[in-house]
Coordinates of C-alpha atoms in Angstrom, one line a residue:
M1 CA -0.1 0.1 0.1
V2 CA 1.2 3.4 -0.8
R3 CA 0.0 6.6 0.9
D4 CA 1.1 10.1 0.4
K5 CA 0.4 13.3 2.5
I6 CA -2.3 15.3 0.8
T7 CA -1.3 18.9 0.0
V8 CA -3.3 21.5 -1.6
S9 CA -2.0 24.2 -3.9
T10 CA -3.8 27.2 -4.4
R11 CA -1.8 28.4 -7.5
T12 CA -2.2 25.6 -10.1
L13 CA -4.5 22.7 -10.6
Q14 CA -2.7 19.5 -9.7
W15 CA -3.7 15.7 -9.3
K16 CA -1.9 13.1 -7.2
C17 CA -2.3 9.4 -6.4
V18 CA -2.6 9.3 -2.7
E19 CA -3.3 5.5 -2.2
S20 CA -2.5 2.6 -4.4
R21 CA -2.8 -1.2 -3.6
T22 CA -3.1 -4.6 -5.3
D23 CA -5.6 -6.7 -3.3
S24 CA -5.1 -9.7 -6.0
K25 CA -4.1 -10.4 -9.5
R26 CA -7.9 -9.6 -10.3
L27 CA -8.4 -6.4 -8.1
Y28 CA -6.4 -3.2 -8.1
Y29 CA -7.3 -0.2 -6.1
G30 CA -6.3 3.6 -6.5
R31 CA -7.3 6.9 -4.9
F32 CA -6.7 10.2 -6.5
I33 CA -7.2 13.9 -5.7
L34 CA -7.6 16.7 -8.1
S35 CA -7.4 20.3 -6.5
P36 CA -7.8 23.3 -6.2
L37 CA -11.2 23.4 -7.8
M38 CA -13.8 26.2 -7.8
K39 CA -17.2 25.5 -6.1
G40 CA -19.3 23.1 -8.2
Q41 CA -16.4 22.0 -10.7
A42 CA -15.5 18.8 -8.7
D43 CA -18.9 17.5 -9.2
T44 CA -18.9 18.3 -12.7
I45 CA -15.6 16.5 -13.2
G46 CA -16.5 13.6 -11.0
I47 CA -19.7 12.7 -12.6
A48 CA -18.2 12.8 -16.0
M49 CA -15.1 10.8 -15.0
R50 CA -17.1 8.2 -13.3
R51 CA -19.3 7.6 -16.6
A52 CA -16.2 7.5 -18.6
L53 CA -14.4 5.1 -16.1
L54 CA -17.3 2.7 -16.3
G55 CA -18.6 2.9 -19.9
E56 CA -15.8 4.6 -22.1
I57 CA -12.8 2.3 -21.5
E58 CA -12.1 -0.6 -23.8
G59 CA -11.6 -4.0 -22.4
T60 CA -10.7 -7.7 -24.1
C61 CA -12.8 -10.8 -23.5
I62 CA -13.5 -14.2 -24.8
T63 CA -16.7 -13.8 -26.9
R64 CA -17.3 -17.3 -28.4
A65 CA -16.2 -20.9 -28.0
K66 CA -16.1 -23.2 -30.9
S67 CA -16.2 -27.0 -30.9
E68 CA -17.9 -29.6 -33.4
K69 CA -18.2 -32.1 -30.7
I70 CA -20.6 -30.2 -28.6
P71 CA -24.4 -30.7 -29.6
H72 CA -25.7 -27.9 -27.6
E73 CA -25.1 -25.4 -24.8
Y74 CA -26.8 -27.3 -22.0
C75 CA -25.4 -30.8 -22.7
T76 CA -22.8 -32.7 -20.6
I77 CA -19.7 -34.4 -22.0
V78 CA -18.5 -37.7 -20.6
G79 CA -15.2 -37.1 -18.7
I80 CA -16.0 -33.5 -18.0
Q81 CA -17.2 -32.5 -14.6
E82 CA -18.8 -29.4 -15.7
S83 CA -21.8 -28.9 -18.2
V84 CA -20.8 -27.0 -21.5
H85 CA -23.0 -24.0 -19.9
E86 CA -20.7 -24.0 -16.9
I87 CA -17.7 -24.0 -18.9
L88 CA -18.8 -21.2 -20.9
M89 CA -19.6 -19.0 -17.7
N90 CA -16.0 -20.0 -16.5
L91 CA -14.6 -18.6 -19.9
K92 CA -16.6 -15.5 -19.4
E93 CA -14.6 -14.8 -16.3
I94 CA -11.2 -15.0 -17.8
I95 CA -9.4 -11.6 -17.6
L96 CA -7.4 -10.6 -20.6
R97 CA -5.2 -7.5 -21.3
S98 CA -4.4 -6.7 -24.9
N99 CA -3.7 -3.8 -27.6
L100 CA -6.1 -5.8 -30.0
Y101 CA -8.4 -4.0 -32.5
G102 CA -11.1 -6.3 -33.6
T103 CA -11.1 -9.9 -33.0
C104 CA -8.5 -12.7 -33.0
D105 CA -8.5 -16.7 -32.4
A106 CA -7.2 -18.6 -29.5
S107 CA -7.6 -22.2 -28.4
I108 CA -7.4 -24.7 -25.6
C109 CA -6.2 -28.3 -26.2
V110 CA -5.8 -30.5 -23.0
K111 CA -5.7 -34.1 -22.4
G112 CA -7.1 -35.4 -19.1
P113 CA -7.4 -36.2 -16.3
G114 CA -6.6 -32.9 -14.7
Y115 CA -7.8 -29.2 -14.3
V116 CA -8.1 -26.9 -17.3
T117 CA -7.1 -23.4 -16.3
A118 CA -6.5 -20.2 -18.1
Q119 CA -2.9 -21.1 -18.6
D120 CA -3.8 -23.5 -21.0
I121 CA -5.2 -20.9 -23.4
I122 CA -3.1 -20.6 -26.4
S123 CA -3.3 -17.1 -27.8
P124 CA -1.5 -14.6 -29.9
P125 CA 1.5 -12.8 -28.1
Y126 CA -0.4 -9.6 -28.0
V127 CA -2.9 -10.9 -25.8
E128 CA -1.9 -11.3 -22.1
I129 CA -3.7 -13.6 -19.6
V130 CA -4.0 -11.6 -16.1
D131 CA -4.4 -14.7 -13.9
N132 CA -3.4 -18.0 -15.2
T133 CA -4.9 -19.7 -12.4
Q134 CA -8.4 -18.9 -13.3
Y135 CA -10.6 -22.2 -13.3
I136 CA -12.3 -23.5 -16.6
A137 CA -13.0 -27.1 -16.2
S138 CA -12.1 -30.4 -14.5
L139 CA -11.4 -33.6 -16.7
T140 CA -12.1 -36.6 -14.8
D141 CA -11.2 -39.1 -17.6
P142 CA -8.3 -39.3 -20.2
I143 CA -10.2 -37.4 -22.8
D144 CA -9.0 -34.7 -25.2
F145 CA -10.6 -31.4 -24.5
C146 CA -10.1 -29.0 -27.6
I147 CA -12.0 -26.0 -28.3
G148 CA -11.3 -22.9 -30.4
L149 CA -12.0 -19.4 -28.8
Q150 CA -12.7 -15.9 -30.3
I151 CA -11.2 -12.9 -28.3
E152 CA -12.5 -9.5 -28.9
R153 CA -11.8 -6.0 -27.8
N154 CA -14.7 -3.4 -27.2
R155 CA -16.4 -1.6 -24.5
G156 CA -19.5 -1.9 -22.5
Y157 CA -21.6 -5.1 -21.9
H158 CA -22.7 -7.3 -24.8
I159 CA -25.3 -9.7 -24.2
K160 CA -25.3 -12.8 -26.5
S161 CA -28.2 -12.8 -29.1
P162 CA -30.6 -15.9 -29.4
N163 CA -30.0 -15.8 -33.0
N164 CA -26.4 -15.7 -32.8
F165 CA -25.8 -19.5 -32.3
Q166 CA -24.1 -21.4 -35.0
D167 CA -23.3 -25.2 -35.4
G168 CA -20.6 -25.9 -32.8
S169 CA -20.0 -22.3 -32.1
Y170 CA -21.5 -20.7 -29.0
P171 CA -21.3 -16.7 -28.0
I172 CA -20.5 -15.8 -24.6
D173 CA -21.8 -12.7 -22.6
A174 CA -18.9 -10.1 -22.7
V175 CA -18.1 -7.7 -20.1
F176 CA -15.7 -5.2 -21.9
M177 CA -15.3 -3.3 -18.6
P178 CA -11.9 -3.1 -16.9
V179 CA -13.3 -0.8 -14.3
R180 CA -15.2 -2.7 -11.7
N181 CA -16.3 0.2 -9.7
A182 CA -15.6 4.0 -9.5
N183 CA -16.7 6.5 -6.9
H184 CA -16.1 10.3 -6.5
S185 CA -16.3 12.6 -3.3
I186 CA -15.8 16.2 -2.4
H187 CA -14.0 18.1 0.1
S188 CA -14.9 21.7 0.6
Y189 CA -12.7 24.3 2.5
G190 CA -12.6 28.1 2.7
N191 CA -15.1 30.5 3.3
G192 CA -17.6 32.6 1.2
N193 CA -16.4 33.5 -2.3
E194 CA -13.1 31.9 -1.6
K195 CA -14.5 28.5 -1.1
Q196 CA -12.8 25.9 -3.0
E197 CA -13.0 22.1 -3.5
I198 CA -10.9 18.8 -3.6
L199 CA -12.2 16.1 -5.8
F200 CA -11.4 12.5 -4.7
L201 CA -11.7 9.6 -7.2
E202 CA -11.7 5.9 -6.1
I203 CA -11.1 3.4 -8.8
W204 CA -11.3 -0.4 -8.6
T205 CA -10.0 -2.5 -11.8
N206 CA -10.1 -6.1 -12.8
G207 CA -6.2 -6.2 -13.1
S208 CA -6.1 -5.9 -17.0
L209 CA -5.0 -2.3 -16.4
T210 CA -4.1 -0.2 -13.3
P211 CA -6.3 2.5 -11.8
K212 CA -3.9 5.0 -13.2
E213 CA -4.2 3.6 -16.5
A214 CA -7.8 3.7 -16.4
L215 CA -7.8 7.2 -15.3
H216 CA -5.5 8.3 -18.1
E217 CA -7.5 6.4 -20.7
A218 CA -10.9 7.7 -19.4
S219 CA -9.6 11.3 -19.6
R220 CA -8.4 10.8 -23.1
N221 CA -11.7 9.4 -24.3
L222 CA -13.4 12.2 -22.6
I223 CA -11.2 14.8 -24.5
D224 CA -11.9 12.9 -27.7
L225 CA -15.5 13.4 -27.3
F226 CA -15.4 17.2 -26.7
I227 CA -12.8 17.8 -29.6
P228 CA -15.7 18.4 -32.1
F229 CA -16.8 21.3 -30.2
L230 CA -13.6 23.1 -30.5
H231 CA -14.0 23.2 -34.5
T232 CA -17.6 24.4 -34.4
E233 CA -16.3 27.7 -36.3
E234 CA -14.7 25.7 -38.9
Q235 CA -17.6 23.4 -39.6
N236 CA -20.7 24.2 -41.9
F237 CA -24.1 22.8 -40.5
H238 CA -26.6 22.5 -43.2
L239 CA -30.2 21.0 -43.5
E240 CA -30.6 18.4 -46.4
D241 CA -33.3 15.8 -46.7
N242 CA -34.4 16.6 -43.4
Q243 CA -31.1 15.2 -42.0
H244 CA -28.4 17.4 -40.3
K245 CA -25.0 16.7 -42.0
V246 CA -21.5 18.0 -40.7
T247 CA -18.9 18.8 -43.1
L248 CA -15.4 17.7 -42.1
P249 CA -12.9 20.3 -40.8
P250 CA -10.9 22.1 -43.4
F251 CA -8.3 19.4 -43.8
T252 CA -7.7 17.9 -47.2
F253 CA -5.8 14.6 -47.5
H254 CA -5.2 14.8 -51.2
E255 CA -3.6 18.3 -51.0
K256 CA -1.2 17.3 -48.2
L257 CA 0.0 14.5 -50.4
A258 CA -0.2 16.3 -53.7
K259 CA 3.6 15.5 -54.3
L260 CA 3.3 12.0 -53.7
R261 CA 0.2 11.5 -56.0
K262 CA 2.0 13.2 -58.9
N263 CA 4.8 10.6 -58.7
K264 CA 2.2 7.8 -58.2
K265 CA 2.7 6.4 -61.9
K266 CA 6.5 6.7 -61.6
I267 CA 7.0 5.1 -58.2
A268 CA 6.5 1.5 -57.3
L269 CA 4.0 2.3 -54.5
Y270 CA 2.5 -1.2 -54.4
D271 CA 6.2 -2.3 -53.1
I272 CA 5.7 0.0 -49.9
F273 CA 3.5 -1.8 -47.4
I274 CA 1.9 0.4 -44.6
D275 CA 3.6 -1.7 -42.0
Q276 CA 6.8 0.1 -43.0
S277 CA 5.4 3.5 -42.0
E278 CA 5.6 2.9 -38.4
L279 CA 1.8 3.8 -38.0
P280 CA 0.4 3.5 -34.4
P281 CA -1.1 -0.1 -34.2
R282 CA -4.8 1.2 -34.0
I283 CA -4.5 3.0 -37.3
Y284 CA -2.6 0.2 -38.8
N285 CA -5.3 -2.3 -37.9
C286 CA -8.1 -0.2 -39.1
L287 CA -6.4 0.2 -42.5
K288 CA -5.6 -3.4 -42.6
R289 CA -9.3 -4.4 -41.9
S290 CA -10.3 -2.3 -44.9
N291 CA -8.0 -4.1 -47.2
I292 CA -5.6 -1.3 -47.2
Y293 CA -2.1 -2.9 -47.4
T294 CA 0.3 -0.7 -49.7
L295 CA 1.0 2.9 -49.9
L296 CA -0.7 2.7 -53.3
D297 CA -3.8 1.3 -51.6
L298 CA -3.9 4.2 -49.2
L299 CA -3.5 7.0 -51.8
N300 CA -6.3 5.6 -53.8
N301 CA -8.8 6.4 -50.8
S302 CA -10.0 9.9 -50.3
Q303 CA -10.2 11.6 -47.0
E304 CA -14.0 10.8 -47.0
D305 CA -13.1 7.0 -47.7
L306 CA -10.8 6.7 -44.7
M307 CA -13.4 8.5 -42.4
K308 CA -15.8 6.1 -43.1
I309 CA -13.6 3.3 -41.6
E310 CA -14.9 2.2 -38.2
H311 CA -13.2 3.8 -35.2
F312 CA -11.2 6.1 -37.6
R313 CA -11.1 9.8 -36.6
I314 CA -9.8 13.0 -38.4
E315 CA -6.7 13.0 -36.1
D316 CA -5.9 9.7 -37.6
V317 CA -5.8 11.1 -41.1
K318 CA -3.5 13.9 -40.0
K319 CA -1.3 11.5 -38.3
I320 CA -0.9 9.4 -41.6
V321 CA 0.0 12.4 -43.5
S322 CA 2.5 13.7 -41.0
I323 CA 4.2 10.1 -41.1
L324 CA 4.2 9.8 -44.8
E325 CA 5.6 13.2 -45.3
K326 CA 8.4 12.7 -42.7
Q327 CA 9.3 9.0 -43.7
F328 CA 8.3 8.4 -47.4
A329 CA 8.7 11.7 -49.2
S330 CA 12.4 11.5 -49.6
D331 CA 12.5 7.7 -50.2
L332 CA 9.7 7.7 -52.7
Q333 CA 12.0 9.8 -55.1
K334 CA 14.6 6.9 -55.1
K335 CA 12.0 4.1 -55.8
K336 CA 11.7 3.9 -59.6
F337 CA 10.3 1.2 -61.9

């Protein structure tokens, strides 16, 4: 446990972690303060942060189990102590940490007798199991226990749909919420018009990220939500077909890459893959899911095309331009047919 003495500055707004502890591999706790705040500001920030902590942070879960040998979800299998439904419930409790965007596959293949735990999950290197001791099933006979798993990163709570069952494939309720609980409280001090407040934030996480990481990600997500309001003067709002449409901020993808496009026919752009551009993992995965693999593929898309990609933002387009101008502008002149 770590405790720091609480000090209040009347000059600049500051935050501090005043308590931090690890109760178990699946339960972290952190307590933070933000001060000094004017009267009413602590409640404004506290409510917004709590909602962002509980609903805006992405998590990683097992969302589907696959096995052709399982006839239905509520059956039992000879040699396995638990029913299929109980195994699915245990898989739901597995806590994962990853920088995954979208879905990926994993598997379990164990020969009994013995216990099946989270350490038996074979997953990609970018997916980390927080607690390898988490229980899945007990094999009482020398049988082969082999199932495929689908891992997904998302946010919120997704309930399996009755229409989402497939032959040998069973969806699992997914809780994409790394923050188990979040509370805020306010301490007021001072008198009259000089009254000020200290905001206390308490955060409990499931171990897939620390409370400090959760606070950072929630703050970043809140900022992303408010960024569009900073560009209201740059955007034109108009009514068309009884629907409000918002034009993109004045940032033109093709204008920034005009020189690259002029050389498009002279340079082997199809030889330059986007993974050579050192793009951030999230942007790279978004482009890859949209079948954009080379620089030629990228330049064949307009700014509007890129903005239609799921989870893609205007800041991502600007980031792509910045990286291409910096890393490829000089190299492209050397790559001739």
